[in-house]
mmCIF file of C-alpha atoms in Angstrom:
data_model
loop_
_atom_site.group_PDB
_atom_site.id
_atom_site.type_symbol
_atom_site.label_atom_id
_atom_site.label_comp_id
_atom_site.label_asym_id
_atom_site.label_seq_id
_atom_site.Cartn_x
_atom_site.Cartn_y
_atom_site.Cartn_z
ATOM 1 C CA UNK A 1284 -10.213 -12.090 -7.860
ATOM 2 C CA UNK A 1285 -8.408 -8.902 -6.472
ATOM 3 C CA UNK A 1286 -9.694 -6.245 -9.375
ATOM 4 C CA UNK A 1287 -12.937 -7.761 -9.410
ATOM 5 C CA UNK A 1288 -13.558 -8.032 -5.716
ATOM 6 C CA UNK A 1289 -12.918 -4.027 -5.879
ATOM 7 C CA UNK A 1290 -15.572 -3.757 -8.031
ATOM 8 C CA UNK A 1291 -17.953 -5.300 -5.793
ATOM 9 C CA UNK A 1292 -17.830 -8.944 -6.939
ATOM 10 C CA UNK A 1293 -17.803 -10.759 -4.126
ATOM 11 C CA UNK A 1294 -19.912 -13.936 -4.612
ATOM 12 C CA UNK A 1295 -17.655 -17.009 -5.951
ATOM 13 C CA UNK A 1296 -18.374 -20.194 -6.310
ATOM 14 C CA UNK A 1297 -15.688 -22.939 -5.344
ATOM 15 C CA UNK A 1298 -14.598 -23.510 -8.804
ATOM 16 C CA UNK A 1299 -14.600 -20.252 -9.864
ATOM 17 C CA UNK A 1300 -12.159 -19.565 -6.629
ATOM 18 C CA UNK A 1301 -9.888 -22.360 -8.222
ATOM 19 C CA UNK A 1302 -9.433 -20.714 -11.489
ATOM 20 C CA UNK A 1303 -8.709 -17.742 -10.174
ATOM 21 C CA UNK A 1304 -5.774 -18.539 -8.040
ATOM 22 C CA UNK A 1305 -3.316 -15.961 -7.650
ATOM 23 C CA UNK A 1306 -0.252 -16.514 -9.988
ATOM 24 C CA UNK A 1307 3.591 -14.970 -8.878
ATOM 25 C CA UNK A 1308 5.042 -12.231 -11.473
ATOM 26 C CA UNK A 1309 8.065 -10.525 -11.451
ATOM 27 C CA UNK A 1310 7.501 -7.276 -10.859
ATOM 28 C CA UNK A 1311 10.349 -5.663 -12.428
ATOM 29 C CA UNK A 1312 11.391 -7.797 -15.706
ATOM 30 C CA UNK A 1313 14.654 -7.330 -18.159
ATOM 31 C CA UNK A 1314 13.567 -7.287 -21.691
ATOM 32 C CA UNK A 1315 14.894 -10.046 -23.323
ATOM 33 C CA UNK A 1316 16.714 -8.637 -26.676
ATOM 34 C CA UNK A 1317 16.931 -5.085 -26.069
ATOM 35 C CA UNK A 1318 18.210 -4.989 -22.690
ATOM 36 C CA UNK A 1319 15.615 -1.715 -20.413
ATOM 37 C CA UNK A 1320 13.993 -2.803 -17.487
ATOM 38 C CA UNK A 1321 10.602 -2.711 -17.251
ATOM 39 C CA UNK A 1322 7.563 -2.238 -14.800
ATOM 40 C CA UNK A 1323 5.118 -5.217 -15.173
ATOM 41 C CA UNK A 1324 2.078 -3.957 -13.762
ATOM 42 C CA UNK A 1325 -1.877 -4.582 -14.061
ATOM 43 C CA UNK A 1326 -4.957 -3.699 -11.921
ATOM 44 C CA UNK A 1327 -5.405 -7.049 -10.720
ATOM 45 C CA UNK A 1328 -2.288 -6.910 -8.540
ATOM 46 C CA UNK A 1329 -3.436 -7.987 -5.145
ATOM 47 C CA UNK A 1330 -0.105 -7.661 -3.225
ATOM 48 C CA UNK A 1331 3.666 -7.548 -3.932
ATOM 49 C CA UNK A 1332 5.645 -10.489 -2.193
ATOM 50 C CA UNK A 1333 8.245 -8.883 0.905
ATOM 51 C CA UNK A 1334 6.525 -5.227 0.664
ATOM 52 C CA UNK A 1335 4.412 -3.983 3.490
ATOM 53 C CA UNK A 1336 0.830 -3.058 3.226
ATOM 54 C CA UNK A 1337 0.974 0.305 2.167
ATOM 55 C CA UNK A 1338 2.092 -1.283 -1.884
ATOM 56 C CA UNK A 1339 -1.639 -0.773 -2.136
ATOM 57 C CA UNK A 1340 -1.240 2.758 -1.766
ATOM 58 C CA UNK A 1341 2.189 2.644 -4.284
ATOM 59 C CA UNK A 1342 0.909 0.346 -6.727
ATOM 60 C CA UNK A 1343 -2.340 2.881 -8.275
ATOM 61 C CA UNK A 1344 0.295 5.263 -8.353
ATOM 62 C CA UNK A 1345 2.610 3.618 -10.240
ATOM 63 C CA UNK A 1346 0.127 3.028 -13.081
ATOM 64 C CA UNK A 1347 -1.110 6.366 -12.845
ATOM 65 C CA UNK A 1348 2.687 7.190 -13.376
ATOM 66 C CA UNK A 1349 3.105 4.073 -16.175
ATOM 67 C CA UNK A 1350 0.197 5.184 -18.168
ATOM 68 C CA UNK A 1351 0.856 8.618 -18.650
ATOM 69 C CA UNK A 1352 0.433 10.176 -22.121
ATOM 70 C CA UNK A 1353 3.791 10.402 -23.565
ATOM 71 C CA UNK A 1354 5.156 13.690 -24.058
ATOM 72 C CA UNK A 1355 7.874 13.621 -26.688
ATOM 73 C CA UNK A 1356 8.389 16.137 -29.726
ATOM 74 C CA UNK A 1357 9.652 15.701 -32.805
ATOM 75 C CA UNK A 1358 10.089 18.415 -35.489
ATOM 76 C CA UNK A 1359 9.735 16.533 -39.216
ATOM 77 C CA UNK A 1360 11.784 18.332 -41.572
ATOM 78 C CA UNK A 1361 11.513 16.689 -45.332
ATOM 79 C CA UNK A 1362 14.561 14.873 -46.427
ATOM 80 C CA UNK A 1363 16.603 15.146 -43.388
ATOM 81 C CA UNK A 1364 17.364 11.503 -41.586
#
């Protein structure tokens, strides 16, 4: 209900409050085969357990930070591996 109260949805009806409990998520998770930690983040976060208030000025920049265009280079040369 988090993202969408920020949008101005405000009016919920009992039920609708039900299903849209807030569910626990690691923040920080281990992939499982490959080893790299990873952010898990999404715009519906509506706080982060043990941080103060101010996550809510951390987490949009995060994913400002997470959803950057990547900015890699790679120069193709023809039968080189």
């Amino acid at each position: 209900m988090y993202s969408r109260e920020q949008l101005g949805f405000t009016e919920f009806s009992p039920d609708e409050r039900d299903a849209m409990r807030p569910v626990r998520q690691r923040l920080v998770r281990t992939h499982p085969v490959t080893g790299p930690k990873i952010l898990f983040l999404a715009a519906h976060i509506g706080t982060i357990v043990g941080w103060p208030m101010p996550e809510r000025v951390l987490h949009p920049r995060l994913m400002e930070h997470a959803t950057q265009p990547v900015r890699s280079a790679h120069k193709w040369r023809q039968w080189i591996w």
